mmCIF file of C-alpha atoms in Angstrom:
data_model
loop_
_atom_site.group_PDB
_atom_site.id
_atom_site.type_symbol
_atom_site.label_atom_id
_atom_site.label_comp_id
_atom_site.label_asym_id
_atom_site.label_seq_id
_atom_site.Cartn_x
_atom_site.Cartn_y
_atom_site.Cartn_z
ATOM 1 C CA MET U 1 55.776 76.112 -15.794
ATOM 2 C CA ILE U 2 54.220 72.901 -14.443
ATOM 3 C CA VAL U 3 54.719 69.616 -16.314
ATOM 4 C CA ILE U 4 52.549 66.624 -15.471
ATOM 5 C CA GLY U 5 54.120 63.327 -16.528
ATOM 6 C CA ALA U 6 57.651 62.177 -15.749
ATOM 7 C CA GLY U 7 58.064 59.855 -18.724
ATOM 8 C CA ARG U 8 60.382 60.334 -21.698
ATOM 9 C CA VAL U 9 59.021 63.703 -22.823
ATOM 10 C CA GLY U 10 58.114 65.226 -19.472
ATOM 11 C CA GLY U 11 61.374 64.128 -17.901
ATOM 12 C CA ALA U 12 63.408 65.465 -20.822
ATOM 13 C CA LEU U 13 61.659 68.846 -20.712
ATOM 14 C CA ALA U 14 62.176 69.133 -16.959
ATOM 15 C CA GLU U 15 65.865 68.217 -17.220
ATOM 16 C CA ARG U 16 66.428 70.688 -20.069
ATOM 17 C CA ALA U 17 64.680 73.396 -18.049
ATOM 18 C CA ARG U 18 66.851 72.651 -15.008
ATOM 19 C CA ALA U 19 70.032 72.802 -17.085
ATOM 20 C CA ARG U 20 69.050 76.204 -18.505
ATOM 21 C CA GLY U 21 67.690 77.730 -15.334
ATOM 22 C CA ALA U 22 64.109 77.867 -16.599
ATOM 23 C CA PRO U 23 61.237 77.398 -14.132
ATOM 24 C CA CYS U 24 59.669 73.950 -14.141
ATOM 25 C CA ALA U 25 57.813 71.905 -11.530
ATOM 26 C CA LEU U 26 57.593 68.223 -12.491
ATOM 27 C CA VAL U 27 54.573 66.223 -11.330
ATOM 28 C CA ASP U 28 54.663 62.425 -11.451
ATOM 29 C CA ARG U 29 52.120 59.765 -10.476
ATOM 30 C CA VAL U 30 52.908 60.124 -6.791
ATOM 31 C CA SER U 31 54.455 63.487 -6.018
ATOM 32 C CA GLY U 32 54.366 67.132 -6.976
ATOM 33 C CA TRP U 33 50.596 67.599 -7.194
ATOM 34 C CA GLU U 34 50.682 70.391 -4.628
ATOM 35 C CA ALA U 35 52.070 72.603 -7.423
ATOM 36 C CA LEU U 36 48.510 72.771 -8.788
ATOM 37 C CA ASP U 37 47.079 74.175 -5.557
ATOM 38 C CA GLY U 38 48.221 77.704 -6.334
ATOM 39 C CA ALA U 39 46.333 80.439 -8.149
ATOM 40 C CA ALA U 40 45.333 79.997 -11.753
ATOM 41 C CA GLY U 41 47.429 81.471 -14.528
ATOM 42 C CA GLU U 42 50.527 79.293 -14.788
ATOM 43 C CA PRO U 43 50.501 76.842 -17.737
ATOM 44 C CA VAL U 44 50.190 73.153 -16.885
ATOM 45 C CA VAL U 45 51.615 70.947 -19.638
ATOM 46 C CA LEU U 46 50.282 67.403 -19.844
ATOM 47 C CA THR U 47 52.886 64.984 -21.194
ATOM 48 C CA VAL U 48 50.935 61.812 -20.415
ATOM 49 C CA ARG U 49 49.598 59.180 -22.797
ATOM 50 C CA ASN U 50 46.180 59.739 -24.345
ATOM 51 C CA ASP U 51 44.700 56.799 -22.467
ATOM 52 C CA ASP U 52 45.800 58.386 -19.167
ATOM 53 C CA LEU U 53 44.213 61.781 -19.816
ATOM 54 C CA ASP U 54 40.949 61.054 -18.015
ATOM 55 C CA ALA U 55 42.686 59.808 -14.886
ATOM 56 C CA VAL U 56 44.973 62.845 -14.817
ATOM 57 C CA LEU U 57 42.115 65.262 -15.474
ATOM 58 C CA GLU U 58 40.311 63.952 -12.385
ATOM 59 C CA ARG U 59 43.269 65.017 -10.247
ATOM 60 C CA VAL U 60 43.498 68.554 -11.653
ATOM 61 C CA PRO U 61 41.672 71.143 -9.511
ATOM 62 C CA SER U 62 38.780 72.723 -11.369
ATOM 63 C CA HIS U 63 40.298 76.219 -11.097
ATOM 64 C CA ARG U 64 43.413 75.023 -12.980
ATOM 65 C CA ARG U 65 41.728 73.335 -15.931
ATOM 66 C CA ALA U 66 41.832 76.499 -18.024
ATOM 67 C CA ASP U 67 45.637 76.386 -17.656
ATOM 68 C CA LEU U 68 46.015 72.912 -19.163
ATOM 69 C CA VAL U 69 48.178 72.530 -22.264
ATOM 70 C CA PHE U 70 47.610 69.384 -24.351
ATOM 71 C CA ILE U 71 50.512 68.199 -26.491
ATOM 72 C CA GLN U 72 49.241 64.688 -27.222
ATOM 73 C CA ASN U 73 49.402 63.153 -30.680
ATOM 74 C CA GLY U 74 46.323 61.679 -32.282
ATOM 75 C CA ALA U 75 42.718 62.736 -32.785
ATOM 76 C CA ILE U 76 41.883 64.263 -29.394
ATOM 77 C CA ARG U 77 39.522 67.033 -30.547
ATOM 78 C CA ASP U 78 36.386 65.058 -29.756
ATOM 79 C CA TRP U 79 37.756 64.081 -26.345
ATOM 80 C CA LEU U 80 38.487 67.729 -25.534
ATOM 81 C CA ALA U 81 35.070 68.904 -26.698
ATOM 82 C CA GLU U 82 33.259 66.251 -24.660
ATOM 83 C CA ARG U 83 34.988 67.563 -21.522
ATOM 84 C CA GLY U 84 34.466 71.243 -22.282
ATOM 85 C CA LEU U 85 38.152 71.760 -23.063
ATOM 86 C CA GLN U 86 37.880 72.650 -26.744
ATOM 87 C CA ASP U 87 39.417 76.082 -26.057
ATOM 88 C CA ALA U 88 42.364 74.737 -24.070
ATOM 89 C CA THR U 89 45.890 75.473 -25.215
ATOM 90 C CA ARG U 90 47.226 72.919 -27.682
ATOM 91 C CA GLY U 91 50.727 72.093 -28.845
ATOM 92 C CA LEU U 92 52.484 69.700 -31.190
ATOM 93 C CA LEU U 93 55.985 68.476 -30.423
ATOM 94 C CA PHE U 94 58.421 68.083 -33.275
ATOM 95 C CA PHE U 95 61.356 66.697 -31.366
ATOM 96 C CA ALA U 96 62.442 63.222 -30.349
ATOM 97 C CA VAL U 97 63.419 61.651 -27.030
ATOM 98 C CA PRO U 98 64.729 58.193 -28.008
ATOM 99 C CA SER U 99 64.527 56.723 -24.514
ATOM 100 C CA ARG U 100 63.821 57.706 -20.914
ATOM 101 C CA GLY U 101 66.669 59.901 -19.694
ATOM 102 C CA ALA U 102 67.976 60.659 -23.185
ATOM 103 C CA PRO U 103 68.407 64.280 -24.284
ATOM 104 C CA ILE U 104 65.982 65.956 -26.654
ATOM 105 C CA GLU U 105 66.769 65.740 -30.362
ATOM 106 C CA THR U 106 65.427 68.958 -31.830
ATOM 107 C CA GLY U 107 63.457 69.231 -35.061
ATOM 108 C CA PRO U 108 61.214 71.826 -36.743
ATOM 109 C CA ALA U 109 59.449 74.549 -34.775
ATOM 110 C CA ASN U 110 56.897 73.287 -32.272
ATOM 111 C CA PRO U 111 53.513 74.964 -32.926
ATOM 112 C CA PHE U 112 51.148 76.150 -30.195
ATOM 113 C CA TRP U 113 47.620 77.541 -30.219
ATOM 114 C CA GLY U 114 45.372 78.898 -27.475
ATOM 115 C CA PRO U 115 45.447 81.192 -24.437
ATOM 116 C CA HIS U 116 48.857 80.033 -23.164
ATOM 117 C CA ALA U 117 50.484 79.649 -26.587
ATOM 118 C CA ALA U 118 52.719 82.717 -26.275
ATOM 119 C CA GLY U 119 53.851 81.650 -22.815
ATOM 120 C CA LEU U 120 54.781 78.195 -24.072
ATOM 121 C CA VAL U 121 56.720 79.657 -26.997
ATOM 122 C CA ALA U 122 58.657 81.894 -24.595
ATOM 123 C CA TRP U 123 59.415 78.978 -22.260
ATOM 124 C CA PHE U 124 60.523 76.782 -25.153
ATOM 125 C CA GLY U 125 62.802 79.627 -26.230
ATOM 126 C CA ARG U 126 64.508 79.513 -22.841
ATOM 127 C CA LEU U 127 65.011 75.784 -23.434
ATOM 128 C CA ASP U 128 66.554 76.468 -26.871
ATOM 129 C CA LEU U 129 63.692 74.650 -28.550
ATOM 130 C CA PRO U 130 62.146 76.322 -31.629
ATOM 131 C CA ALA U 131 58.454 77.133 -31.233
ATOM 132 C CA GLN U 132 55.813 79.361 -32.775
ATOM 133 C CA VAL U 133 52.253 80.550 -32.208
ATOM 134 C CA LEU U 134 49.834 79.562 -34.974
ATOM 135 C CA ASP U 135 46.357 80.815 -35.750
ATOM 136 C CA THR U 136 43.371 78.490 -35.652
ATOM 137 C CA ARG U 137 43.505 77.270 -39.251
ATOM 138 C CA ALA U 138 47.276 76.909 -39.405
ATOM 139 C CA PHE U 139 47.286 74.861 -36.204
ATOM 140 C CA ALA U 140 44.489 72.637 -37.531
ATOM 141 C CA VAL U 141 46.555 71.958 -40.664
ATOM 142 C CA ALA U 142 49.618 71.114 -38.571
ATOM 143 C CA GLU U 143 47.517 68.930 -36.256
ATOM 144 C CA LEU U 144 46.027 66.943 -39.120
ATOM 145 C CA GLU U 145 49.419 66.660 -40.802
ATOM 146 C CA LYS U 146 51.032 65.148 -37.717
ATOM 147 C CA LEU U 147 48.100 62.790 -37.205
ATOM 148 C CA LEU U 148 48.499 61.619 -40.793
ATOM 149 C CA TRP U 149 52.273 61.310 -40.473
ATOM 150 C CA ASN U 150 52.036 59.095 -37.407
ATOM 151 C CA SER U 151 49.146 57.017 -38.741
ATOM 152 C CA CYS U 152 50.333 56.598 -42.318
ATOM 153 C CA PHE U 153 54.044 56.123 -41.763
ATOM 154 C CA GLY U 154 53.304 53.833 -38.834
ATOM 155 C CA LEU U 155 51.084 51.635 -40.977
ATOM 156 C CA VAL U 156 53.290 51.576 -44.083
ATOM 157 C CA CYS U 157 56.440 50.942 -42.019
ATOM 158 C CA GLU U 158 54.728 48.008 -40.353
ATOM 159 C CA ARG U 159 53.326 46.676 -43.625
ATOM 160 C CA PHE U 160 56.739 46.574 -45.299
ATOM 161 C CA GLU U 161 58.763 46.033 -42.099
ATOM 162 C CA THR U 162 61.025 48.966 -42.793
ATOM 163 C CA ASP U 163 61.951 52.515 -41.738
ATOM 164 C CA VAL U 164 60.536 55.858 -42.830
ATOM 165 C CA GLY U 165 63.478 56.577 -45.121
ATOM 166 C CA THR U 166 62.776 53.434 -47.118
ATOM 167 C CA VAL U 167 59.071 54.238 -47.196
ATOM 168 C CA VAL U 168 59.636 57.569 -48.957
ATOM 169 C CA GLY U 169 62.250 55.987 -51.205
ATOM 170 C CA GLU U 170 60.620 52.709 -52.227
ATOM 171 C CA HIS U 171 56.975 52.871 -51.124
ATOM 172 C CA ALA U 172 56.117 56.503 -51.787
ATOM 173 C CA GLY U 173 53.274 55.490 -54.123
ATOM 174 C CA THR U 174 51.551 53.450 -51.428
ATOM 175 C CA LEU U 175 52.126 56.174 -48.878
ATOM 176 C CA LYS U 176 50.688 58.879 -51.106
ATOM 177 C CA ALA U 177 47.637 56.810 -52.008
ATOM 178 C CA LEU U 178 46.968 56.311 -48.311
ATOM 179 C CA VAL U 179 47.430 59.978 -47.384
ATOM 180 C CA MET U 180 45.279 61.241 -50.245
ATOM 181 C CA GLU U 181 42.552 58.751 -49.368
ATOM 182 C CA LEU U 182 42.429 59.768 -45.700
ATOM 183 C CA LEU U 183 42.601 63.534 -46.186
ATOM 184 C CA PRO U 184 39.076 64.113 -47.578
ATOM 185 C CA ILE U 185 37.360 62.063 -44.871
ATOM 186 C CA SER U 186 39.271 63.723 -42.030
ATOM 187 C CA GLU U 187 39.356 67.389 -43.037
ATOM 188 C CA PRO U 188 35.792 68.197 -41.841
ATOM 189 C CA ALA U 189 36.657 67.117 -38.282
ATOM 190 C CA PHE U 190 39.375 69.777 -38.297
ATOM 191 C CA ALA U 191 37.121 72.426 -39.872
ATOM 192 C CA LEU U 192 39.255 72.263 -43.009
ATOM 193 C CA SER U 193 38.634 72.007 -46.725
ATOM 194 C CA LEU U 194 42.039 71.845 -48.355
ATOM 195 C CA ALA U 195 42.722 72.604 -51.987
ATOM 196 C CA ASP U 196 44.563 69.979 -54.033
ATOM 197 C CA THR U 197 47.699 72.135 -53.942
ATOM 198 C CA GLU U 198 47.538 72.254 -50.139
ATOM 199 C CA ARG U 199 47.186 68.487 -49.966
ATOM 200 C CA GLU U 200 50.194 68.014 -52.236
ATOM 201 C CA ALA U 201 52.217 70.458 -50.160
ATOM 202 C CA MET U 202 51.266 68.611 -46.975
ATOM 203 C CA PHE U 203 52.372 65.295 -48.443
ATOM 204 C CA GLU U 204 55.711 66.785 -49.487
ATOM 205 C CA ARG U 205 56.260 68.181 -45.988
ATOM 206 C CA MET U 206 55.513 64.774 -44.507
ATOM 207 C CA CYS U 207 58.107 63.166 -46.758
ATOM 208 C CA SER U 208 60.658 65.906 -46.053
ATOM 209 C CA TYR U 209 60.333 65.319 -42.321
ATOM 210 C CA ALA U 210 60.786 61.576 -42.832
ATOM 211 C CA ARG U 211 64.002 62.239 -44.727
ATOM 212 C CA LEU U 212 65.355 64.059 -41.677
ATOM 213 C CA ILE U 213 64.920 60.909 -39.567
ATOM 214 C CA PRO U 214 65.354 58.123 -42.170
ATOM 215 C CA ASP U 215 66.213 55.399 -39.653
ATOM 216 C CA ASN U 216 63.076 55.938 -37.607
ATOM 217 C CA ARG U 217 60.870 52.843 -37.533
ATOM 218 C CA ALA U 218 57.363 54.216 -37.150
ATOM 219 C CA ALA U 219 54.755 51.833 -35.787
ATOM 220 C CA LEU U 220 50.998 51.401 -35.791
ATOM 221 C CA LYS U 221 49.865 52.151 -32.236
ATOM 222 C CA GLU U 222 47.285 54.005 -30.139
ATOM 223 C CA TRP U 223 44.537 52.554 -32.344
ATOM 224 C CA PRO U 224 41.561 54.584 -31.028
ATOM 225 C CA TRP U 225 43.460 57.854 -31.443
ATOM 226 C CA ARG U 226 45.111 57.207 -34.808
ATOM 227 C CA ASN U 227 44.257 54.587 -37.420
ATOM 228 C CA GLY U 228 41.123 53.486 -35.607
ATOM 229 C CA TRP U 229 39.838 57.048 -35.757
ATOM 230 C CA PHE U 230 40.373 57.126 -39.535
ATOM 231 C CA ALA U 231 38.771 53.697 -39.900
ATOM 232 C CA SER U 232 35.650 55.025 -38.193
ATOM 233 C CA ARG U 233 35.293 57.915 -40.646
ATOM 234 C CA GLY U 234 34.151 55.894 -43.643
ATOM 235 C CA GLU U 235 35.136 53.340 -46.276
ATOM 236 C CA THR U 236 38.840 53.583 -47.153
ATOM 237 C CA PRO U 237 40.016 50.727 -49.405
ATOM 238 C CA VAL U 238 43.746 51.497 -49.301
ATOM 239 C CA HIS U 239 43.734 51.957 -45.543
ATOM 240 C CA ARG U 240 41.716 48.808 -45.016
ATOM 241 C CA GLN U 241 43.926 46.723 -47.307
ATOM 242 C CA LEU U 242 47.058 47.785 -45.435
ATOM 243 C CA LEU U 243 45.408 47.181 -42.074
ATOM 244 C CA GLU U 244 44.287 43.711 -43.139
ATOM 245 C CA ALA U 245 47.801 42.918 -44.342
ATOM 246 C CA THR U 246 49.188 43.788 -40.908
ATOM 247 C CA GLY U 247 46.428 42.007 -38.980
ATOM 248 C CA HIS U 248 44.869 45.168 -37.572
ATOM 249 C CA TRP U 249 41.438 44.982 -39.170
ATOM 250 C CA PRO U 250 38.681 44.994 -37.984
ATOM 251 C CA ASN U 251 39.440 45.019 -34.270
ATOM 252 C CA GLY U 252 42.744 46.892 -34.264
#
C-alpha cells in the first residue's frame, strides 16, 4: 500500500500499519515519490486536502493513475470526471485523528467502491479498522450522507456556536429543515432519487453518528467542496439564511 500525504490521516494510517506489520510506503511533499515508479497494480491512497489534489495528480506517473484511491470529503465527483478519473477507487473514512501524531479513533465501517475496494478493505482489516465494499448506489448514498453531515453540522454548529451533541438535542428542527432542503437538489448529482423513507433514515443515521461524538465542534470549511457546492445547486432559503447569519453568504 502507498499513502500520499503525511498529515494527520496519512501519518496515522502509516503508523498504524507499521505497528501491525502491514505494508505501507508513506509519501510526503519531499520524499518517497520513487514508490510510484514501480509497476501498476498497487493501490495509492491520497490523503491530501481537496485543494491539493491537482498538484499531487501532476506528480503521479500516468501508468499509476488507475491505482489512485480518493478518500476526500466533499463534492469531488465533478473534479474526478473532469480529469477522467470517474472510475477511480473511492473511500469514505469514518474515524477521527484529533491531531497530528494522535492515534486513530475508530468509528463505523469505512466504505469503499471501485477496482481496488476489496484490497483496501483487506488492508484496513490488517489495521483493525472496520471497512466494507459497497455497490455503486450504496456508496453514492454514503457519499451524499457524509457530505451532508459535514456541511450541515458544520453550518449549524457555527450558527449556534455549539457542538454536534447540542445540535441534535436543541437544534434538531433547524438541522432537519436544512438536510431535507438540500437533499432534493443534490441527489441528481449522485444519480440518486431517494424515497421519503430513505431520506428520513439518512437523517436519523446522521444524528446517531453525532451522538457518538457529542463534543465534536463541526465547522463550516472547504467552501467550494461543501456548502458552496450546495449553494450553487439552486435557491435554498434555509441554507442561505444560516449562511447569512454566519457571514458566509454570498462569497463564502
